[in-house]
PDB file of C-alpha atoms in Angstrom:
ATOM      1  CA  ASN A  24     -12.092-130.298 105.048  1.00 68.00           C
ATOM      2  CA  ALA A  25     -12.845-132.388 108.142  1.00 79.00           C
ATOM      3  CA  GLY A  26     -14.866-129.844 110.174  1.00 93.00           C
ATOM      4  CA  VAL A  27     -16.299-131.546 113.268  1.00 96.00           C
ATOM      5  CA  THR A  28     -15.580-135.241 113.605  1.00 97.00           C
ATOM      6  CA  GLN A  29     -17.391-137.506 116.050  1.00 97.00           C
ATOM      7  CA  THR A  30     -16.613-141.098 116.931  1.00 96.00           C
ATOM      8  CA  PRO A  31     -18.074-143.628 117.191  1.00 97.00           C
ATOM      9  CA  LYS A  32     -21.061-143.220 114.852  1.00 96.00           C
ATOM     10  CA  PHE A  33     -22.942-146.108 116.476  1.00 96.00           C
ATOM     11  CA  ARG A  34     -22.587-147.852 119.819  1.00 96.00           C
ATOM     12  CA  ILE A  35     -24.603-150.269 121.912  1.00 96.00           C
ATOM     13  CA  LEU A  36     -23.929-150.270 125.642  1.00 96.00           C
ATOM     14  CA  LYS A  37     -25.156-152.411 128.465  1.00 96.00           C
ATOM     15  CA  ILE A  38     -26.652-150.766 131.549  1.00 97.00           C
ATOM     16  CA  GLY A  39     -23.884-149.674 133.892  1.00 96.00           C
ATOM     17  CA  GLN A  40     -21.127-149.565 131.283  1.00 96.00           C
ATOM     18  CA  SER A  41     -19.124-146.429 130.640  1.00 96.00           C
ATOM     19  CA  MET A  42     -17.844-144.912 127.434  1.00 96.00           C
ATOM     20  CA  THR A  43     -16.460-141.735 125.904  1.00 97.00           C
ATOM     21  CA  LEU A  44     -17.790-140.039 122.804  1.00 98.00           C
ATOM     22  CA  GLN A  45     -14.971-138.303 120.997  1.00 98.00           C
ATOM     23  CA  CYS A  46     -15.296-134.948 119.256  1.00 98.00           C
ATOM     24  CA  THR A  47     -12.616-133.005 117.459  1.00 97.00           C
ATOM     25  CA  GLN A  48     -12.720-129.922 115.250  1.00 97.00           C
ATOM     26  CA  ASP A  49     -10.076-128.467 112.984  1.00 95.00           C
ATOM     27  CA  MET A  50     -11.529-124.962 112.542  1.00 93.00           C
ATOM     28  CA  ASN A  51      -9.852-123.424 115.600  1.00 92.00           C
ATOM     29  CA  HIS A  52     -13.272-122.666 117.098  1.00 92.00           C
ATOM     30  CA  ASN A  53     -13.275-121.569 120.705  1.00 91.00           C
ATOM     31  CA  TYR A  54     -16.835-122.663 121.515  1.00 91.00           C
ATOM     32  CA  MET A  55     -17.833-126.323 121.554  1.00 94.00           C
ATOM     33  CA  TYR A  56     -21.081-128.013 122.564  1.00 94.00           C
ATOM     34  CA  TRP A  57     -22.610-131.386 123.213  1.00 97.00           C
ATOM     35  CA  TYR A  58     -26.323-131.864 122.472  1.00 96.00           C
ATOM     36  CA  ARG A  59     -28.558-134.905 122.662  1.00 96.00           C
ATOM     37  CA  GLN A  60     -31.619-135.446 120.503  1.00 95.00           C
ATOM     38  CA  ASP A  61     -34.305-137.931 121.443  1.00 92.00           C
ATOM     39  CA  PRO A  62     -36.735-139.184 118.765  1.00 83.00           C
ATOM     40  CA  GLY A  63     -39.175-136.469 117.703  1.00 79.00           C
ATOM     41  CA  MET A  64     -37.576-133.943 120.008  1.00 83.00           C
ATOM     42  CA  GLY A  65     -35.336-130.942 119.646  1.00 85.00           C
ATOM     43  CA  LEU A  66     -31.722-130.768 120.704  1.00 91.00           C
ATOM     44  CA  LYS A  67     -30.985-130.426 124.395  1.00 92.00           C
ATOM     45  CA  LEU A  68     -27.712-128.959 125.570  1.00 91.00           C
ATOM     46  CA  ILE A  69     -25.652-131.249 127.803  1.00 95.00           C
ATOM     47  CA  TYR A  70     -22.397-129.323 128.289  1.00 95.00           C
ATOM     48  CA  TYR A  71     -20.533-126.567 126.526  1.00 93.00           C
ATOM     49  CA  SER A  72     -17.113-124.994 126.567  1.00 93.00           C
ATOM     50  CA  VAL A  73     -16.009-121.475 125.686  1.00 90.00           C
ATOM     51  CA  GLY A  74     -12.342-122.388 125.476  1.00 92.00           C
ATOM     52  CA  ALA A  75      -9.660-124.797 126.597  1.00 94.00           C
ATOM     53  CA  GLY A  76      -9.894-125.476 130.326  1.00 95.00           C
ATOM     54  CA  ILE A  77     -13.425-124.049 130.675  1.00 95.00           C
ATOM     55  CA  THR A  78     -16.628-126.083 130.711  1.00 96.00           C
ATOM     56  CA  ASP A  79     -20.195-125.368 131.827  1.00 93.00           C
ATOM     57  CA  LYS A  80     -23.355-127.372 132.353  1.00 94.00           C
ATOM     58  CA  GLY A  81     -26.245-127.103 129.956  1.00 91.00           C
ATOM     59  CA  GLU A  82     -29.874-128.160 130.373  1.00 88.00           C
ATOM     60  CA  VAL A  83     -29.328-131.900 130.932  1.00 94.00           C
ATOM     61  CA  PRO A  84     -25.830-132.562 132.388  1.00 96.00           C
ATOM     62  CA  ASN A  85     -26.674-135.366 134.821  1.00 96.00           C
ATOM     63  CA  GLY A  86     -24.930-138.626 133.993  1.00 96.00           C
ATOM     64  CA  TYR A  87     -22.297-136.966 131.808  1.00 97.00           C
ATOM     65  CA  ASN A  88     -18.878-135.386 132.175  1.00 97.00           C
ATOM     66  CA  VAL A  89     -16.701-133.399 129.800  1.00 98.00           C
ATOM     67  CA  SER A  90     -13.213-132.014 129.582  1.00 96.00           C
ATOM     68  CA  ARG A  91     -11.543-129.484 127.286  1.00 97.00           C
ATOM     69  CA  SER A  92      -7.790-129.839 127.516  1.00 97.00           C
ATOM     70  CA  THR A  93      -7.187-128.549 123.983  1.00 97.00           C
ATOM     71  CA  THR A  94      -9.008-126.224 121.595  1.00 96.00           C
ATOM     72  CA  GLU A  95      -9.612-129.101 119.184  1.00 97.00           C
ATOM     73  CA  ASP A  96     -11.025-131.820 121.437  1.00 97.00           C
ATOM     74  CA  PHE A  97     -14.164-131.981 123.583  1.00 98.00           C
ATOM     75  CA  PRO A  98     -14.885-135.565 124.704  1.00 98.00           C
ATOM     76  CA  LEU A  99     -18.152-136.515 126.433  1.00 98.00           C
ATOM     77  CA  ARG A 100     -17.971-139.199 129.112  1.00 97.00           C
ATOM     78  CA  LEU A 101     -20.943-141.355 130.067  1.00 96.00           C
ATOM     79  CA  GLU A 102     -20.588-143.033 133.440  1.00 89.00           C
ATOM     80  CA  LEU A 103     -22.915-145.884 134.442  1.00 93.00           C
ATOM     81  CA  ALA A 104     -24.996-145.865 131.269  1.00 95.00           C
ATOM     82  CA  ALA A 105     -28.781-145.974 131.686  1.00 96.00           C
ATOM     83  CA  PRO A 106     -31.561-146.660 129.137  1.00 95.00           C
ATOM     84  CA  SER A 107     -32.596-142.992 129.441  1.00 95.00           C
ATOM     85  CA  GLN A 108     -29.300-142.088 127.772  1.00 96.00           C
ATOM     86  CA  THR A 109     -30.328-143.824 124.561  1.00 96.00           C
ATOM     87  CA  SER A 110     -30.209-140.950 122.103  1.00 96.00           C
ATOM     88  CA  VAL A 111     -28.373-139.329 119.223  1.00 97.00           C
ATOM     89  CA  TYR A 112     -25.507-137.167 120.422  1.00 98.00           C
ATOM     90  CA  PHE A 113     -24.284-134.210 118.408  1.00 97.00           C
ATOM     91  CA  CYS A 114     -21.090-132.296 118.955  1.00 97.00           C
ATOM     92  CA  ALA A 115     -20.890-128.787 117.533  1.00 95.00           C
ATOM     93  CA  SER A 116     -18.498-125.877 117.401  1.00 94.00           C
ATOM     94  CA  THR A 117     -18.523-122.211 116.526  1.00 90.00           C
ATOM     95  CA  SER A 118     -16.462-119.090 116.712  1.00 84.00           C
ATOM     96  CA  TRP A 119     -18.510-116.253 118.152  1.00 72.00           C
ATOM     97  CA  GLY A 120     -15.909-113.779 117.019  1.00 61.00           C
ATOM     98  CA  ASP A 121     -17.556-113.432 113.619  1.00 52.00           C
ATOM     99  CA  HIS A 122     -21.014-113.071 115.232  1.00 53.00           C
ATOM    100  CA  THR A 123     -22.721-115.279 112.655  1.00 62.00           C
ATOM    101  CA  GLY A 124     -23.625-117.824 115.300  1.00 69.00           C
ATOM    102  CA  GLU A 125     -23.425-120.675 112.828  1.00 82.00           C
ATOM    103  CA  LEU A 126     -22.945-123.962 114.630  1.00 88.00           C
ATOM    104  CA  PHE A 127     -21.017-126.617 112.760  1.00 92.00           C
ATOM    105  CA  PHE A 128     -22.205-130.072 113.729  1.00 95.00           C
ATOM    106  CA  GLY A 129     -20.657-133.476 113.584  1.00 97.00           C
ATOM    107  CA  GLU A 130     -22.635-136.274 111.961  1.00 96.00           C
ATOM    108  CA  GLY A 131     -23.872-137.564 115.290  1.00 96.00           C
ATOM    109  CA  SER A 132     -23.262-140.594 117.471  1.00 97.00           C
ATOM    110  CA  ARG A 133     -26.181-142.976 117.881  1.00 96.00           C
ATOM    111  CA  LEU A 134     -26.091-144.610 121.291  1.00 96.00           C
ATOM    112  CA  THR A 135     -28.352-147.402 122.508  1.00 96.00           C
ATOM    113  CA  VAL A 136     -28.292-148.548 126.135  1.00 96.00           C
ATOM    114  CA  LEU A 137     -29.839-151.951 126.755  1.00 94.00           C
TER     115      LEU A 137
ATOM    116  CA  ARG B  23     -43.318-121.886 129.515  1.00 60.00           C
ATOM    117  CA  LYS B  24     -40.667-123.624 127.398  1.00 70.00           C
ATOM    118  CA  GLU B  25     -37.711-121.502 126.336  1.00 86.00           C
ATOM    119  CA  VAL B  26     -38.296-121.931 122.613  1.00 92.00           C
ATOM    120  CA  GLU B  27     -41.645-123.120 121.294  1.00 93.00           C
ATOM    121  CA  GLN B  28     -42.598-123.939 117.739  1.00 93.00           C
ATOM    122  CA  ASP B  29     -45.727-124.905 115.834  1.00 85.00           C
ATOM    123  CA  PRO B  30     -46.197-128.628 116.445  1.00 76.00           C
ATOM    124  CA  GLY B  31     -46.674-129.590 112.792  1.00 85.00           C
ATOM    125  CA  PRO B  32     -46.354-131.635 110.701  1.00 92.00           C
ATOM    126  CA  PHE B  33     -47.105-129.411 107.753  1.00 94.00           C
ATOM    127  CA  ASN B  34     -48.112-131.297 104.615  1.00 96.00           C
ATOM    128  CA  VAL B  35     -48.236-129.039 101.558  1.00 97.00           C
ATOM    129  CA  PRO B  36     -48.230-129.467  97.761  1.00 97.00           C
ATOM    130  CA  GLU B  37     -45.393-128.249  95.610  1.00 97.00           C
ATOM    131  CA  GLY B  38     -45.627-124.538  94.942  1.00 97.00           C
ATOM    132  CA  ALA B  39     -47.421-123.747  98.183  1.00 97.00           C
ATOM    133  CA  THR B  40     -46.419-121.037 100.615  1.00 97.00           C
ATOM    134  CA  VAL B  41     -45.949-122.169 104.200  1.00 96.00           C
ATOM    135  CA  ALA B  42     -45.132-120.250 107.379  1.00 96.00           C
ATOM    136  CA  PHE B  43     -43.617-121.467 110.613  1.00 95.00           C
ATOM    137  CA  ASN B  44     -43.840-119.622 113.900  1.00 94.00           C
ATOM    138  CA  CYS B  45     -41.643-119.663 116.962  1.00 95.00           C
ATOM    139  CA  THR B  46     -41.802-117.925 120.337  1.00 95.00           C
ATOM    140  CA  TYR B  47     -39.045-117.545 122.911  1.00 93.00           C
ATOM    141  CA  SER B  48     -39.318-116.849 126.615  1.00 91.00           C
ATOM    142  CA  ASN B  49     -36.113-114.987 127.454  1.00 86.00           C
ATOM    143  CA  SER B  50     -36.422-111.323 126.532  1.00 85.00           C
ATOM    144  CA  ALA B  51     -32.635-110.952 126.826  1.00 83.00           C
ATOM    145  CA  SER B  52     -32.071-113.298 123.880  1.00 83.00           C
ATOM    146  CA  GLN B  53     -29.772-111.709 121.377  1.00 81.00           C
ATOM    147  CA  SER B  54     -29.465-113.837 118.274  1.00 86.00           C
ATOM    148  CA  PHE B  55     -31.946-115.906 116.348  1.00 91.00           C
ATOM    149  CA  PHE B  56     -31.619-118.542 113.665  1.00 93.00           C
ATOM    150  CA  TRP B  57     -33.469-121.096 111.602  1.00 95.00           C
ATOM    151  CA  TYR B  58     -31.744-124.442 111.124  1.00 95.00           C
ATOM    152  CA  ARG B  59     -32.775-127.251 108.832  1.00 96.00           C
ATOM    153  CA  GLN B  60     -32.446-130.908 109.771  1.00 95.00           C
ATOM    154  CA  ASP B  61     -32.931-133.742 107.314  1.00 94.00           C
ATOM    155  CA  CYS B  62     -33.961-137.157 108.586  1.00 90.00           C
ATOM    156  CA  ARG B  63     -31.198-138.769 110.667  1.00 86.00           C
ATOM    157  CA  LYS B  64     -28.760-136.009 109.753  1.00 93.00           C
ATOM    158  CA  GLU B  65     -27.132-133.187 111.667  1.00 95.00           C
ATOM    159  CA  PRO B  66     -28.768-129.730 111.727  1.00 94.00           C
ATOM    160  CA  LYS B  67     -27.448-127.114 109.335  1.00 94.00           C
ATOM    161  CA  LEU B  68     -27.886-123.355 109.397  1.00 92.00           C
ATOM    162  CA  LEU B  69     -30.636-122.184 107.038  1.00 95.00           C
ATOM    163  CA  MET B  70     -30.513-118.494 107.874  1.00 93.00           C
ATOM    164  CA  SER B  71     -29.965-115.992 110.629  1.00 90.00           C
ATOM    165  CA  VAL B  72     -32.871-113.751 111.637  1.00 91.00           C
ATOM    166  CA  TYR B  73     -32.276-110.021 111.822  1.00 84.00           C
ATOM    167  CA  SER B  74     -34.413-107.363 113.467  1.00 85.00           C
ATOM    168  CA  SER B  75     -35.257-105.768 110.134  1.00 85.00           C
ATOM    169  CA  GLY B  76     -36.263-109.071 108.599  1.00 87.00           C
ATOM    170  CA  ASN B  77     -34.260-110.781 105.906  1.00 91.00           C
ATOM    171  CA  GLU B  78     -34.783-112.770 102.772  1.00 93.00           C
ATOM    172  CA  ASP B  79     -32.753-115.464 101.073  1.00 93.00           C
ATOM    173  CA  GLY B  80     -34.326-116.559  97.819  1.00 96.00           C
ATOM    174  CA  ARG B  81     -37.638-118.242  98.622  1.00 97.00           C
ATOM    175  CA  PHE B  82     -37.080-117.964 102.369  1.00 97.00           C
ATOM    176  CA  THR B  83     -38.029-114.952 104.489  1.00 97.00           C
ATOM    177  CA  ALA B  84     -37.352-114.628 108.207  1.00 96.00           C
ATOM    178  CA  GLN B  85     -38.948-112.095 110.533  1.00 95.00           C
ATOM    179  CA  LEU B  86     -38.266-111.133 114.140  1.00 94.00           C
ATOM    180  CA  ASN B  87     -40.603-109.306 116.507  1.00 93.00           C
ATOM    181  CA  ARG B  88     -38.706-108.562 119.716  1.00 91.00           C
ATOM    182  CA  ALA B  89     -41.691-106.969 121.453  1.00 92.00           C
ATOM    183  CA  SER B  90     -43.753-110.129 121.027  1.00 93.00           C
ATOM    184  CA  GLN B  91     -40.718-112.439 121.299  1.00 94.00           C
ATOM    185  CA  TYR B  92     -41.737-114.074 118.063  1.00 93.00           C
ATOM    186  CA  ILE B  93     -39.828-115.374 115.049  1.00 95.00           C
ATOM    187  CA  SER B  94     -41.222-116.591 111.754  1.00 96.00           C
ATOM    188  CA  LEU B  95     -40.020-118.368 108.637  1.00 97.00           C
ATOM    189  CA  LEU B  96     -41.890-118.110 105.343  1.00 97.00           C
ATOM    190  CA  ILE B  97     -41.164-120.485 102.477  1.00 97.00           C
ATOM    191  CA  ARG B  98     -42.565-119.551  99.101  1.00 98.00           C
ATOM    192  CA  ASP B  99     -43.002-121.858  96.090  1.00 98.00           C
ATOM    193  CA  SER B 100     -42.248-124.985  98.122  1.00 97.00           C
ATOM    194  CA  LYS B 101     -40.078-127.642  96.510  1.00 97.00           C
ATOM    195  CA  LEU B 102     -39.944-131.359  97.220  1.00 97.00           C
ATOM    196  CA  SER B 103     -36.405-130.769  98.474  1.00 97.00           C
ATOM    197  CA  ASP B 104     -37.716-128.441 101.197  1.00 97.00           C
ATOM    198  CA  SER B 105     -39.085-131.471 103.054  1.00 97.00           C
ATOM    199  CA  ALA B 106     -37.245-131.483 106.366  1.00 96.00           C
ATOM    200  CA  THR B 107     -37.546-130.423 109.984  1.00 95.00           C
ATOM    201  CA  TYR B 108     -37.044-126.722 110.644  1.00 96.00           C
ATOM    202  CA  LEU B 109     -35.558-125.776 113.991  1.00 95.00           C
ATOM    203  CA  CYS B 110     -35.965-122.380 115.629  1.00 94.00           C
ATOM    204  CA  VAL B 111     -32.802-121.509 117.540  1.00 92.00           C
ATOM    205  CA  VAL B 112     -32.205-118.736 120.061  1.00 90.00           C
ATOM    206  CA  ASN B 113     -28.966-117.556 121.597  1.00 83.00           C
ATOM    207  CA  GLN B 114     -28.971-116.734 125.280  1.00 71.00           C
ATOM    208  CA  ALA B 115     -26.144-115.033 127.111  1.00 62.00           C
ATOM    209  CA  GLY B 116     -23.965-115.142 124.013  1.00 58.00           C
ATOM    210  CA  THR B 117     -22.770-118.678 124.533  1.00 62.00           C
ATOM    211  CA  ALA B 118     -25.389-121.405 124.333  1.00 74.00           C
ATOM    212  CA  LEU B 119     -27.873-121.898 121.517  1.00 83.00           C
ATOM    213  CA  ILE B 120     -31.277-123.197 122.605  1.00 86.00           C
ATOM    214  CA  PHE B 121     -33.206-125.262 120.073  1.00 90.00           C
ATOM    215  CA  GLY B 122     -36.947-125.628 119.628  1.00 92.00           C
ATOM    216  CA  LYS B 123     -38.388-129.094 119.034  1.00 91.00           C
ATOM    217  CA  GLY B 124     -38.705-128.388 115.338  1.00 93.00           C
ATOM    218  CA  THR B 125     -41.521-128.336 112.807  1.00 94.00           C
ATOM    219  CA  THR B 126     -41.673-131.027 110.171  1.00 94.00           C
ATOM    220  CA  LEU B 127     -42.497-130.032 106.613  1.00 96.00           C
ATOM    221  CA  SER B 128     -43.515-132.533 103.975  1.00 96.00           C
ATOM    222  CA  VAL B 129     -43.874-131.249 100.414  1.00 97.00           C
ATOM    223  CA  SER B 130     -45.668-133.551  97.993  1.00 96.00           C
ATOM    224  CA  SER B 131     -46.010-133.543  94.213  1.00 94.00           C
TER     225      SER B 131
END
């Protein structure tokens, strides 16, 4: 069972470069999220989506963009990378229909901006 | 006031000890509450949901006090394998889960 799959697992970017973190889930979950986690800190919500075609900003959306064209995929776009975006990025999904609230996470994407 | 605040930790305890973590949340309209566990350099995983009446899962007991906006996690008979970071998580508006910074537990033999 694949669950939530994130790619790439590791990436080094130069300042000003752009890239897309890919996230796909095969559980038919309607809700998907992108979080970032800085060393020694909790997870901060970047963007989330409650279904295909719908996205909303979280706590720290600046410098990022998302799209949700299908239920399965929720890519995160970084434009003009900055050192402050060095972090571990987690994609997660859930189906609130069962009210358990369990988030299923990908293994994370470790991004370094130099 | 931060939305979800946890004990700063770290907690260093011997095997067999009982340890309690506390968490407070700022939004009184929060509806759902959870404890997640995160191992070093891994993704968080759900440990247990927290219900109004309190709930227990083996050595783990979670409590919720809505009046005080307070959540707790009690771990009895700590094991080496309990060493991890424990994240308090609160649901707001039914869509986005807000995470605390986490409390690190280190269990030693």
